[in-house]
Amino acid sequence: TDAGGQHHAGQLVVQPDREIQRILAGVMLAASIGDHPPTASAMAVRDELVAAIDAQLARLDTVLDTQMDAFNALAAQLELPAVATD
């Protein structure tokens, strides 16, 4: 990211999906209130969130599986510590 906050081609940006976090927080709050089981709509939102989280985890796995060696090689050239994925 440059000083203006712009990302450049090929730059990996890892940040949490704010929308997923906001919705998940709301679902967790709703699920914690009351003595009744979750509604069908709450379960549907949960299912959507699980799918979105799984998609993000799959993206992370792809990065870890395909780009870490190159990243660590560049880090070594710059005399920076490597990143361990285990």
PDB file of N, CA, C and O in Angstrom:
ATOM      1  N   THR A   1       0.844  -1.182   0.000  1.00  0.00           N
ATOM      2  CA  THR A   1       0.000   0.000   0.000  1.00  0.00           C
ATOM      3  C   THR A   1       0.887   1.242   0.000  1.00  0.00           C
ATOM      4  O   THR A   1       1.827   1.333   0.765  1.00  0.00           O
ATOM      5  N   ASP A   2       0.555   2.206  -0.851  1.00  0.00           N
ATOM      6  CA  ASP A   2       1.341   3.426  -0.870  1.00  0.00           C
ATOM      7  C   ASP A   2       0.773   4.431   0.138  1.00  0.00           C
ATOM      8  O   ASP A   2      -0.176   4.141   0.858  1.00  0.00           O
ATOM      9  N   ALA A   3       1.365   5.619   0.190  1.00  0.00           N
ATOM     10  CA  ALA A   3       0.957   6.626   1.174  1.00  0.00           C
ATOM     11  C   ALA A   3      -0.513   7.017   1.018  1.00  0.00           C
ATOM     12  O   ALA A   3      -1.158   7.420   1.968  1.00  0.00           O
ATOM     13  N   GLY A   4      -1.061   6.852  -0.177  1.00  0.00           N
ATOM     14  CA  GLY A   4      -2.459   7.191  -0.417  1.00  0.00           C
ATOM     15  C   GLY A   4      -3.413   6.051  -0.132  1.00  0.00           C
ATOM     16  O   GLY A   4      -4.612   6.158  -0.355  1.00  0.00           O
ATOM     17  N   GLY A   5      -2.879   4.921   0.354  1.00  0.00           N
ATOM     18  CA  GLY A   5      -3.739   3.792   0.685  1.00  0.00           C
ATOM     19  C   GLY A   5      -4.097   2.914  -0.502  1.00  0.00           C
ATOM     20  O   GLY A   5      -4.961   2.057  -0.400  1.00  0.00           O
ATOM     21  N   GLN A   6      -3.442   3.123  -1.633  1.00  0.00           N
ATOM     22  CA  GLN A   6      -3.735   2.345  -2.833  1.00  0.00           C
ATOM     23  C   GLN A   6      -2.906   1.070  -2.852  1.00  0.00           C
ATOM     24  O   GLN A   6      -1.749   1.064  -2.459  1.00  0.00           O
ATOM     25  N   HIS A   7      -3.516  -0.023  -3.336  1.00  0.00           N
ATOM     26  CA  HIS A   7      -2.816  -1.286  -3.456  1.00  0.00           C
ATOM     27  C   HIS A   7      -2.263  -1.406  -4.869  1.00  0.00           C
ATOM     28  O   HIS A   7      -2.825  -0.885  -5.817  1.00  0.00           O
ATOM     29  N   HIS A   8      -1.160  -2.100  -5.009  1.00  0.00           N
ATOM     30  CA  HIS A   8      -0.515  -2.253  -6.302  1.00  0.00           C
ATOM     31  C   HIS A   8      -0.661  -3.682  -6.795  1.00  0.00           C
ATOM     32  O   HIS A   8      -0.810  -4.609  -6.000  1.00  0.00           O
ATOM     33  N   ALA A   9      -0.625  -3.877  -8.101  1.00  0.00           N
ATOM     34  CA  ALA A   9      -0.780  -5.200  -8.687  1.00  0.00           C
ATOM     35  C   ALA A   9       0.216  -6.167  -8.085  1.00  0.00           C
ATOM     36  O   ALA A   9       1.375  -5.839  -7.875  1.00  0.00           O
ATOM     37  N   GLY A  10      -0.257  -7.363  -7.779  1.00  0.00           N
ATOM     38  CA  GLY A  10       0.604  -8.386  -7.231  1.00  0.00           C
ATOM     39  C   GLY A  10       0.824  -8.280  -5.731  1.00  0.00           C
ATOM     40  O   GLY A  10       1.485  -9.115  -5.140  1.00  0.00           O
ATOM     41  N   GLN A  11       0.275  -7.252  -5.111  1.00  0.00           N
ATOM     42  CA  GLN A  11       0.478  -7.050  -3.673  1.00  0.00           C
ATOM     43  C   GLN A  11      -0.588  -7.829  -2.910  1.00  0.00           C
ATOM     44  O   GLN A  11      -1.775  -7.708  -3.180  1.00  0.00           O
ATOM     45  N   LEU A  12      -0.160  -8.643  -1.985  1.00  0.00           N
ATOM     46  CA  LEU A  12      -1.076  -9.404  -1.146  1.00  0.00           C
ATOM     47  C   LEU A  12      -1.540  -8.526  -0.004  1.00  0.00           C
ATOM     48  O   LEU A  12      -0.730  -7.970   0.727  1.00  0.00           O
ATOM     49  N   VAL A  13      -2.846  -8.392   0.121  1.00  0.00           N
ATOM     50  CA  VAL A  13      -3.418  -7.602   1.200  1.00  0.00           C
ATOM     51  C   VAL A  13      -4.244  -8.544   2.059  1.00  0.00           C
ATOM     52  O   VAL A  13      -5.190  -9.158   1.587  1.00  0.00           O
ATOM     53  N   VAL A  14      -3.853  -8.698   3.304  1.00  0.00           N
ATOM     54  CA  VAL A  14      -4.571  -9.561   4.232  1.00  0.00           C
ATOM     55  C   VAL A  14      -5.247  -8.678   5.267  1.00  0.00           C
ATOM     56  O   VAL A  14      -4.581  -7.998   6.030  1.00  0.00           O
ATOM     57  N   GLN A  15      -6.555  -8.664   5.220  1.00  0.00           N
ATOM     58  CA  GLN A  15      -7.318  -7.923   6.211  1.00  0.00           C
ATOM     59  C   GLN A  15      -8.661  -8.615   6.370  1.00  0.00           C
ATOM     60  O   GLN A  15      -9.159  -9.225   5.444  1.00  0.00           O
ATOM     61  N   PRO A  16      -9.228  -8.542   7.544  1.00  0.00           N
ATOM     62  CA  PRO A  16     -10.509  -9.209   7.759  1.00  0.00           C
ATOM     63  C   PRO A  16     -11.606  -8.545   6.935  1.00  0.00           C
ATOM     64  O   PRO A  16     -11.561  -7.346   6.672  1.00  0.00           O
ATOM     65  N   ASP A  17     -12.553  -9.348   6.499  1.00  0.00           N
ATOM     66  CA  ASP A  17     -13.707  -8.828   5.776  1.00  0.00           C
ATOM     67  C   ASP A  17     -14.631  -8.182   6.802  1.00  0.00           C
ATOM     68  O   ASP A  17     -15.262  -8.865   7.597  1.00  0.00           O
ATOM     69  N   ARG A  18     -14.699  -6.875   6.803  1.00  0.00           N
ATOM     70  CA  ARG A  18     -15.463  -6.129   7.814  1.00  0.00           C
ATOM     71  C   ARG A  18     -16.950  -6.479   7.772  1.00  0.00           C
ATOM     72  O   ARG A  18     -17.605  -6.525   8.800  1.00  0.00           O
ATOM     73  N   GLU A  19     -17.490  -6.708   6.599  1.00  0.00           N
ATOM     74  CA  GLU A  19     -18.908  -7.034   6.493  1.00  0.00           C
ATOM     75  C   GLU A  19     -19.200  -8.376   7.158  1.00  0.00           C
ATOM     76  O   GLU A  19     -20.186  -8.513   7.880  1.00  0.00           O
ATOM     77  N   ILE A  20     -18.351  -9.364   6.927  1.00  0.00           N
ATOM     78  CA  ILE A  20     -18.535 -10.670   7.559  1.00  0.00           C
ATOM     79  C   ILE A  20     -18.458 -10.509   9.074  1.00  0.00           C
ATOM     80  O   ILE A  20     -19.274 -11.064   9.805  1.00  0.00           O
ATOM     81  N   GLN A  21     -17.501  -9.744   9.555  1.00  0.00           N
ATOM     82  CA  GLN A  21     -17.364  -9.539  10.995  1.00  0.00           C
ATOM     83  C   GLN A  21     -18.604  -8.870  11.587  1.00  0.00           C
ATOM     84  O   GLN A  21     -19.085  -9.251  12.647  1.00  0.00           O
ATOM     85  N   ARG A  22     -19.136  -7.863  10.897  1.00  0.00           N
ATOM     86  CA  ARG A  22     -20.302  -7.135  11.385  1.00  0.00           C
ATOM     87  C   ARG A  22     -21.520  -8.053  11.473  1.00  0.00           C
ATOM     88  O   ARG A  22     -22.222  -8.085  12.486  1.00  0.00           O
ATOM     89  N   ILE A  23     -21.757  -8.827  10.423  1.00  0.00           N
ATOM     90  CA  ILE A  23     -22.903  -9.726  10.414  1.00  0.00           C
ATOM     91  C   ILE A  23     -22.737 -10.816  11.462  1.00  0.00           C
ATOM     92  O   ILE A  23     -23.677 -11.146  12.186  1.00  0.00           O
ATOM     93  N   LEU A  24     -21.541 -11.383  11.555  1.00  0.00           N
ATOM     94  CA  LEU A  24     -21.297 -12.441  12.534  1.00  0.00           C
ATOM     95  C   LEU A  24     -21.522 -11.930  13.960  1.00  0.00           C
ATOM     96  O   LEU A  24     -22.122 -12.624  14.780  1.00  0.00           O
ATOM     97  N   ALA A  25     -21.097 -10.730  14.247  1.00  0.00           N
ATOM     98  CA  ALA A  25     -21.314 -10.157  15.576  1.00  0.00           C
ATOM     99  C   ALA A  25     -22.801 -10.031  15.872  1.00  0.00           C
ATOM    100  O   ALA A  25     -23.258 -10.332  16.983  1.00  0.00           O
ATOM    101  N   GLY A  26     -23.579  -9.620  14.882  1.00  0.00           N
ATOM    102  CA  GLY A  26     -25.020  -9.504  15.063  1.00  0.00           C
ATOM    103  C   GLY A  26     -25.684 -10.846  15.296  1.00  0.00           C
ATOM    104  O   GLY A  26     -26.572 -10.985  16.147  1.00  0.00           O
ATOM    105  N   VAL A  27     -25.257 -11.846  14.551  1.00  0.00           N
ATOM    106  CA  VAL A  27     -25.817 -13.190  14.718  1.00  0.00           C
ATOM    107  C   VAL A  27     -25.466 -13.735  16.098  1.00  0.00           C
ATOM    108  O   VAL A  27     -26.305 -14.324  16.781  1.00  0.00           O
ATOM    109  N   MET A  28     -24.232 -13.530  16.522  1.00  0.00           N
ATOM    110  CA  MET A  28     -23.823 -14.015  17.836  1.00  0.00           C
ATOM    111  C   MET A  28     -24.636 -13.347  18.942  1.00  0.00           C
ATOM    112  O   MET A  28     -25.061 -13.999  19.891  1.00  0.00           O
ATOM    113  N   LEU A  29     -24.875 -12.043  18.808  1.00  0.00           N
ATOM    114  CA  LEU A  29     -25.665 -11.331  19.810  1.00  0.00           C
ATOM    115  C   LEU A  29     -27.097 -11.862  19.834  1.00  0.00           C
ATOM    116  O   LEU A  29     -27.637 -12.163  20.896  1.00  0.00           O
ATOM    117  N   ALA A  30     -27.694 -12.011  18.657  1.00  0.00           N
ATOM    118  CA  ALA A  30     -29.070 -12.499  18.591  1.00  0.00           C
ATOM    119  C   ALA A  30     -29.182 -13.910  19.154  1.00  0.00           C
ATOM    120  O   ALA A  30     -30.158 -14.242  19.831  1.00  0.00           O
ATOM    121  N   ALA A  31     -28.192 -14.737  18.887  1.00  0.00           N
ATOM    122  CA  ALA A  31     -28.230 -16.123  19.367  1.00  0.00           C
ATOM    123  C   ALA A  31     -28.059 -16.206  20.876  1.00  0.00           C
ATOM    124  O   ALA A  31     -28.506 -17.170  21.500  1.00  0.00           O
ATOM    125  N   SER A  32     -27.429 -15.202  21.469  1.00  0.00           N
ATOM    126  CA  SER A  32     -27.169 -15.262  22.907  1.00  0.00           C
ATOM    127  C   SER A  32     -28.321 -14.721  23.741  1.00  0.00           C
ATOM    128  O   SER A  32     -28.315 -14.843  24.960  1.00  0.00           O
ATOM    129  N   ILE A  33     -29.312 -14.119  23.094  1.00  0.00           N
ATOM    130  CA  ILE A  33     -30.446 -13.523  23.813  1.00  0.00           C
ATOM    131  C   ILE A  33     -31.632 -14.474  23.750  1.00  0.00           C
ATOM    132  O   ILE A  33     -31.991 -14.951  22.679  1.00  0.00           O
ATOM    133  N   GLY A  34     -32.233 -14.757  24.860  1.00  0.00           N
ATOM    134  CA  GLY A  34     -33.455 -15.555  24.893  1.00  0.00           C
ATOM    135  C   GLY A  34     -33.204 -17.018  25.186  1.00  0.00           C
ATOM    136  O   GLY A  34     -32.070 -17.489  25.256  1.00  0.00           O
ATOM    137  N   ASP A  35     -34.315 -17.717  25.368  1.00  0.00           N
ATOM    138  CA  ASP A  35     -34.265 -19.130  25.728  1.00  0.00           C
ATOM    139  C   ASP A  35     -34.680 -20.055  24.585  1.00  0.00           C
ATOM    140  O   ASP A  35     -34.855 -21.250  24.802  1.00  0.00           O
ATOM    141  N   HIS A  36     -34.891 -19.529  23.405  1.00  0.00           N
ATOM    142  CA  HIS A  36     -35.398 -20.318  22.293  1.00  0.00           C
ATOM    143  C   HIS A  36     -34.269 -20.645  21.315  1.00  0.00           C
ATOM    144  O   HIS A  36     -33.276 -19.931  21.218  1.00  0.00           O
ATOM    145  N   PRO A  37     -34.436 -21.716  20.547  1.00  0.00           N
ATOM    146  CA  PRO A  37     -33.418 -22.046  19.544  1.00  0.00           C
ATOM    147  C   PRO A  37     -33.392 -20.984  18.441  1.00  0.00           C
ATOM    148  O   PRO A  37     -34.352 -20.226  18.293  1.00  0.00           O
ATOM    149  N   PRO A  38     -32.312 -20.943  17.680  1.00  0.00           N
ATOM    150  CA  PRO A  38     -32.215 -19.953  16.598  1.00  0.00           C
ATOM    151  C   PRO A  38     -33.343 -20.135  15.578  1.00  0.00           C
ATOM    152  O   PRO A  38     -33.797 -21.246  15.331  1.00  0.00           O
ATOM    153  N   THR A  39     -33.761 -19.023  14.990  1.00  0.00           N
ATOM    154  CA  THR A  39     -34.794 -19.065  13.955  1.00  0.00           C
ATOM    155  C   THR A  39     -34.199 -19.592  12.655  1.00  0.00           C
ATOM    156  O   THR A  39     -32.975 -19.654  12.489  1.00  0.00           O
ATOM    157  N   ALA A  40     -35.081 -19.937  11.730  1.00  0.00           N
ATOM    158  CA  ALA A  40     -34.622 -20.408  10.417  1.00  0.00           C
ATOM    159  C   ALA A  40     -33.807 -19.332   9.710  1.00  0.00           C
ATOM    160  O   ALA A  40     -32.806 -19.633   9.052  1.00  0.00           O
ATOM    161  N   SER A  41     -34.211 -18.068   9.859  1.00  0.00           N
ATOM    162  CA  SER A  41     -33.452 -17.004   9.197  1.00  0.00           C
ATOM    163  C   SER A  41     -32.069 -16.831   9.817  1.00  0.00           C
ATOM    164  O   SER A  41     -31.095 -16.566   9.114  1.00  0.00           O
ATOM    165  N   ALA A  42     -31.976 -16.998  11.140  1.00  0.00           N
ATOM    166  CA  ALA A  42     -30.662 -16.916  11.789  1.00  0.00           C
ATOM    167  C   ALA A  42     -29.769 -18.052  11.317  1.00  0.00           C
ATOM    168  O   ALA A  42     -28.571 -17.854  11.080  1.00  0.00           O
ATOM    169  N   MET A  43     -30.349 -19.226  11.162  1.00  0.00           N
ATOM    170  CA  MET A  43     -29.573 -20.367  10.664  1.00  0.00           C
ATOM    171  C   MET A  43     -29.129 -20.132   9.215  1.00  0.00           C
ATOM    172  O   MET A  43     -28.018 -20.494   8.827  1.00  0.00           O
ATOM    173  N   ALA A  44     -29.984 -19.499   8.413  1.00  0.00           N
ATOM    174  CA  ALA A  44     -29.626 -19.198   7.025  1.00  0.00           C
ATOM    175  C   ALA A  44     -28.464 -18.212   6.967  1.00  0.00           C
ATOM    176  O   ALA A  44     -27.535 -18.371   6.163  1.00  0.00           O
ATOM    177  N   VAL A  45     -28.504 -17.200   7.838  1.00  0.00           N
ATOM    178  CA  VAL A  45     -27.396 -16.236   7.894  1.00  0.00           C
ATOM    179  C   VAL A  45     -26.129 -16.950   8.327  1.00  0.00           C
ATOM    180  O   VAL A  45     -25.060 -16.732   7.765  1.00  0.00           O
ATOM    181  N   ARG A  46     -26.245 -17.821   9.325  1.00  0.00           N
ATOM    182  CA  ARG A  46     -25.081 -18.586   9.776  1.00  0.00           C
ATOM    183  C   ARG A  46     -24.493 -19.391   8.620  1.00  0.00           C
ATOM    184  O   ARG A  46     -23.285 -19.399   8.402  1.00  0.00           O
ATOM    185  N   ASP A  47     -25.356 -20.040   7.848  1.00  0.00           N
ATOM    186  CA  ASP A  47     -24.878 -20.837   6.715  1.00  0.00           C
ATOM    187  C   ASP A  47     -24.159 -19.972   5.687  1.00  0.00           C
ATOM    188  O   ASP A  47     -23.128 -20.378   5.132  1.00  0.00           O
ATOM    189  N   GLU A  48     -24.693 -18.772   5.425  1.00  0.00           N
ATOM    190  CA  GLU A  48     -24.032 -17.856   4.486  1.00  0.00           C
ATOM    191  C   GLU A  48     -22.668 -17.422   5.025  1.00  0.00           C
ATOM    192  O   GLU A  48     -21.696 -17.331   4.263  1.00  0.00           O
ATOM    193  N   LEU A  49     -22.619 -17.138   6.324  1.00  0.00           N
ATOM    194  CA  LEU A  49     -21.348 -16.722   6.922  1.00  0.00           C
ATOM    195  C   LEU A  49     -20.323 -17.845   6.887  1.00  0.00           C
ATOM    196  O   LEU A  49     -19.147 -17.607   6.592  1.00  0.00           O
ATOM    197  N   VAL A  50     -20.756 -19.054   7.184  1.00  0.00           N
ATOM    198  CA  VAL A  50     -19.838 -20.197   7.135  1.00  0.00           C
ATOM    199  C   VAL A  50     -19.283 -20.353   5.721  1.00  0.00           C
ATOM    200  O   VAL A  50     -18.080 -20.560   5.538  1.00  0.00           O
ATOM    201  N   ALA A  51     -20.142 -20.198   4.708  1.00  0.00           N
ATOM    202  CA  ALA A  51     -19.678 -20.298   3.320  1.00  0.00           C
ATOM    203  C   ALA A  51     -18.681 -19.188   2.990  1.00  0.00           C
ATOM    204  O   ALA A  51     -17.651 -19.430   2.343  1.00  0.00           O
ATOM    205  N   ALA A  52     -18.960 -17.960   3.448  1.00  0.00           N
ATOM    206  CA  ALA A  52     -18.048 -16.840   3.185  1.00  0.00           C
ATOM    207  C   ALA A  52     -16.715 -17.042   3.892  1.00  0.00           C
ATOM    208  O   ALA A  52     -15.653 -16.776   3.320  1.00  0.00           O
ATOM    209  N   ILE A  53     -16.760 -17.524   5.123  1.00  0.00           N
ATOM    210  CA  ILE A  53     -15.526 -17.781   5.874  1.00  0.00           C
ATOM    211  C   ILE A  53     -14.732 -18.898   5.211  1.00  0.00           C
ATOM    212  O   ILE A  53     -13.510 -18.797   5.059  1.00  0.00           O
ATOM    213  N   ASP A  54     -15.421 -19.953   4.784  1.00  0.00           N
ATOM    214  CA  ASP A  54     -14.736 -21.050   4.095  1.00  0.00           C
ATOM    215  C   ASP A  54     -14.060 -20.560   2.814  1.00  0.00           C
ATOM    216  O   ASP A  54     -12.946 -20.983   2.488  1.00  0.00           O
ATOM    217  N   ALA A  55     -14.722 -19.658   2.096  1.00  0.00           N
ATOM    218  CA  ALA A  55     -14.126 -19.101   0.875  1.00  0.00           C
ATOM    219  C   ALA A  55     -12.862 -18.305   1.204  1.00  0.00           C
ATOM    220  O   ALA A  55     -11.848 -18.407   0.498  1.00  0.00           O
ATOM    221  N   GLN A  56     -12.903 -17.513   2.272  1.00  0.00           N
ATOM    222  CA  GLN A  56     -11.719 -16.750   2.673  1.00  0.00           C
ATOM    223  C   GLN A  56     -10.587 -17.669   3.107  1.00  0.00           C
ATOM    224  O   GLN A  56      -9.420 -17.435   2.785  1.00  0.00           O
ATOM    225  N   LEU A  57     -10.923 -18.731   3.836  1.00  0.00           N
ATOM    226  CA  LEU A  57      -9.906 -19.695   4.258  1.00  0.00           C
ATOM    227  C   LEU A  57      -9.294 -20.409   3.059  1.00  0.00           C
ATOM    228  O   LEU A  57      -8.091 -20.681   3.034  1.00  0.00           O
ATOM    229  N   ALA A  58     -10.111 -20.698   2.046  1.00  0.00           N
ATOM    230  CA  ALA A  58      -9.590 -21.325   0.827  1.00  0.00           C
ATOM    231  C   ALA A  58      -8.616 -20.388   0.117  1.00  0.00           C
ATOM    232  O   ALA A  58      -7.572 -20.825  -0.378  1.00  0.00           O
ATOM    233  N   ARG A  59      -8.943 -19.085   0.080  1.00  0.00           N
ATOM    234  CA  ARG A  59      -8.023 -18.106  -0.512  1.00  0.00           C
ATOM    235  C   ARG A  59      -6.709 -18.074   0.253  1.00  0.00           C
ATOM    236  O   ARG A  59      -5.633 -18.024  -0.348  1.00  0.00           O
ATOM    237  N   LEU A  60      -6.796 -18.096   1.583  1.00  0.00           N
ATOM    238  CA  LEU A  60      -5.588 -18.095   2.406  1.00  0.00           C
ATOM    239  C   LEU A  60      -4.765 -19.348   2.146  1.00  0.00           C
ATOM    240  O   LEU A  60      -3.536 -19.274   2.000  1.00  0.00           O
ATOM    241  N   ASP A  61      -5.417 -20.505   2.086  1.00  0.00           N
ATOM    242  CA  ASP A  61      -4.695 -21.747   1.806  1.00  0.00           C
ATOM    243  C   ASP A  61      -3.973 -21.671   0.471  1.00  0.00           C
ATOM    244  O   ASP A  61      -2.832 -22.127   0.349  1.00  0.00           O
ATOM    245  N   THR A  62      -4.617 -21.086  -0.538  1.00  0.00           N
ATOM    246  CA  THR A  62      -3.988 -20.945  -1.856  1.00  0.00           C
ATOM    247  C   THR A  62      -2.735 -20.088  -1.764  1.00  0.00           C
ATOM    248  O   THR A  62      -1.690 -20.430  -2.320  1.00  0.00           O
ATOM    249  N   VAL A  63      -2.838 -18.979  -1.050  1.00  0.00           N
ATOM    250  CA  VAL A  63      -1.670 -18.098  -0.872  1.00  0.00           C
ATOM    251  C   VAL A  63      -0.560 -18.846  -0.149  1.00  0.00           C
ATOM    252  O   VAL A  63       0.604 -18.824  -0.575  1.00  0.00           O
ATOM    253  N   LEU A  64      -0.906 -19.508   0.931  1.00  0.00           N
ATOM    254  CA  LEU A  64       0.112 -20.218   1.707  1.00  0.00           C
ATOM    255  C   LEU A  64       0.754 -21.335   0.897  1.00  0.00           C
ATOM    256  O   LEU A  64       1.953 -21.585   1.008  1.00  0.00           O
ATOM    257  N   ASP A  65      -0.046 -22.017   0.074  1.00  0.00           N
ATOM    258  CA  ASP A  65       0.473 -23.135  -0.719  1.00  0.00           C
ATOM    259  C   ASP A  65       1.272 -22.693  -1.937  1.00  0.00           C
ATOM    260  O   ASP A  65       2.153 -23.421  -2.392  1.00  0.00           O
ATOM    261  N   THR A  66       0.992 -21.507  -2.477  1.00  0.00           N
ATOM    262  CA  THR A  66       1.603 -21.127  -3.751  1.00  0.00           C
ATOM    263  C   THR A  66       2.546 -19.933  -3.694  1.00  0.00           C
ATOM    264  O   THR A  66       3.325 -19.742  -4.623  1.00  0.00           O
ATOM    265  N   GLN A  67       2.494 -19.130  -2.637  1.00  0.00           N
ATOM    266  CA  GLN A  67       3.272 -17.896  -2.648  1.00  0.00           C
ATOM    267  C   GLN A  67       4.262 -17.752  -1.502  1.00  0.00           C
ATOM    268  O   GLN A  67       5.077 -16.827  -1.506  1.00  0.00           O
ATOM    269  N   MET A  68       4.207 -18.620  -0.515  1.00  0.00           N
ATOM    270  CA  MET A  68       5.072 -18.439   0.650  1.00  0.00           C
ATOM    271  C   MET A  68       6.550 -18.636   0.332  1.00  0.00           C
ATOM    272  O   MET A  68       7.391 -17.907   0.861  1.00  0.00           O
ATOM    273  N   ASP A  69       6.876 -19.608  -0.520  1.00  0.00           N
ATOM    274  CA  ASP A  69       8.282 -19.812  -0.858  1.00  0.00           C
ATOM    275  C   ASP A  69       8.869 -18.567  -1.520  1.00  0.00           C
ATOM    276  O   ASP A  69       9.965 -18.116  -1.166  1.00  0.00           O
ATOM    277  N   ALA A  70       8.128 -17.980  -2.456  1.00  0.00           N
ATOM    278  CA  ALA A  70       8.601 -16.772  -3.130  1.00  0.00           C
ATOM    279  C   ALA A  70       8.684 -15.602  -2.151  1.00  0.00           C
ATOM    280  O   ALA A  70       9.635 -14.819  -2.178  1.00  0.00           O
ATOM    281  N   PHE A  71       7.706 -15.502  -1.275  1.00  0.00           N
ATOM    282  CA  PHE A  71       7.717 -14.436  -0.270  1.00  0.00           C
ATOM    283  C   PHE A  71       8.922 -14.567   0.643  1.00  0.00           C
ATOM    284  O   PHE A  71       9.627 -13.593   0.910  1.00  0.00           O
ATOM    285  N   ASN A  72       9.173 -15.774   1.121  1.00  0.00           N
ATOM    286  CA  ASN A  72      10.307 -15.986   2.020  1.00  0.00           C
ATOM    287  C   ASN A  72      11.637 -15.785   1.308  1.00  0.00           C
ATOM    288  O   ASN A  72      12.602 -15.302   1.913  1.00  0.00           O
ATOM    289  N   ALA A  73      11.714 -16.121   0.016  1.00  0.00           N
ATOM    290  CA  ALA A  73      12.941 -15.868  -0.742  1.00  0.00           C
ATOM    291  C   ALA A  73      13.197 -14.361  -0.837  1.00  0.00           C
ATOM    292  O   ALA A  73      14.326 -13.902  -0.665  1.00  0.00           O
ATOM    293  N   LEU A  74      12.142 -13.608  -1.102  1.00  0.00           N
ATOM    294  CA  LEU A  74      12.286 -12.151  -1.154  1.00  0.00           C
ATOM    295  C   LEU A  74      12.662 -11.599   0.215  1.00  0.00           C
ATOM    296  O   LEU A  74      13.526 -10.724   0.323  1.00  0.00           O
ATOM    297  N   ALA A  75      12.042 -12.124   1.264  1.00  0.00           N
ATOM    298  CA  ALA A  75      12.378 -11.687   2.627  1.00  0.00           C
ATOM    299  C   ALA A  75      13.850 -11.956   2.915  1.00  0.00           C
ATOM    300  O   ALA A  75      14.530 -11.126   3.527  1.00  0.00           O
ATOM    301  N   ALA A  76      14.346 -13.110   2.477  1.00  0.00           N
ATOM    302  CA  ALA A  76      15.759 -13.445   2.695  1.00  0.00           C
ATOM    303  C   ALA A  76      16.669 -12.461   1.955  1.00  0.00           C
ATOM    304  O   ALA A  76      17.690 -12.025   2.498  1.00  0.00           O
ATOM    305  N   GLN A  77      16.294 -12.103   0.715  1.00  0.00           N
ATOM    306  CA  GLN A  77      17.083 -11.127  -0.040  1.00  0.00           C
ATOM    307  C   GLN A  77      17.139  -9.787   0.684  1.00  0.00           C
ATOM    308  O   GLN A  77      18.142  -9.092   0.638  1.00  0.00           O
ATOM    309  N   LEU A  78      16.035  -9.439   1.340  1.00  0.00           N
ATOM    310  CA  LEU A  78      15.965  -8.168   2.059  1.00  0.00           C
ATOM    311  C   LEU A  78      16.439  -8.293   3.502  1.00  0.00           C
ATOM    312  O   LEU A  78      16.355  -7.340   4.268  1.00  0.00           O
ATOM    313  N   GLU A  79      16.926  -9.488   3.844  1.00  0.00           N
ATOM    314  CA  GLU A  79      17.421  -9.799   5.187  1.00  0.00           C
ATOM    315  C   GLU A  79      16.344  -9.584   6.256  1.00  0.00           C
ATOM    316  O   GLU A  79      16.599  -9.057   7.336  1.00  0.00           O
ATOM    317  N   LEU A  80      15.130 -10.021   5.917  1.00  0.00           N
ATOM    318  CA  LEU A  80      14.010  -9.982   6.846  1.00  0.00           C
ATOM    319  C   LEU A  80      13.714 -11.407   7.315  1.00  0.00           C
ATOM    320  O   LEU A  80      14.033 -12.359   6.622  1.00  0.00           O
ATOM    321  N   PRO A  81      13.100 -11.579   8.466  1.00  0.00           N
ATOM    322  CA  PRO A  81      12.788 -12.935   8.918  1.00  0.00           C
ATOM    323  C   PRO A  81      11.736 -13.591   8.026  1.00  0.00           C
ATOM    324  O   PRO A  81      10.858 -12.915   7.486  1.00  0.00           O
ATOM    325  N   ALA A  82      11.857 -14.880   7.881  1.00  0.00           N
ATOM    326  CA  ALA A  82      10.896 -15.641   7.077  1.00  0.00           C
ATOM    327  C   ALA A  82       9.592 -15.793   7.837  1.00  0.00           C
ATOM    328  O   ALA A  82       9.529 -15.587   9.047  1.00  0.00           O
ATOM    329  N   VAL A  83       8.550 -16.161   7.106  1.00  0.00           N
ATOM    330  CA  VAL A  83       7.244 -16.415   7.698  1.00  0.00           C
ATOM    331  C   VAL A  83       7.014 -17.910   7.740  1.00  0.00           C
ATOM    332  O   VAL A  83       7.139 -18.582   6.730  1.00  0.00           O
ATOM    333  N   ALA A  84       6.703 -18.435   8.922  1.00  0.00           N
ATOM    334  CA  ALA A  84       6.417 -19.860   9.066  1.00  0.00           C
ATOM    335  C   ALA A  84       4.912 -20.072   8.958  1.00  0.00           C
ATOM    336  O   ALA A  84       4.134 -19.267   9.477  1.00  0.00           O
ATOM    337  N   THR A  85       4.505 -21.136   8.298  1.00  0.00           N
ATOM    338  CA  THR A  85       3.075 -21.411   8.119  1.00  0.00           C
ATOM    339  C   THR A  85       2.616 -22.618   8.897  1.00  0.00           C
ATOM    340  O   THR A  85       1.475 -23.028   8.792  1.00  0.00           O
ATOM    341  N   ASP A  86       3.482 -23.218   9.683  1.00  0.00           N
ATOM    342  CA  ASP A  86       3.089 -24.399  10.451  1.00  0.00           C
ATOM    343  C   ASP A  86       2.699 -24.036  11.848  1.00  0.00           C
ATOM    344  O   ASP A  86       3.151 -23.172  12.472  1.00  0.00           O
TER     345      ASP A  86
END
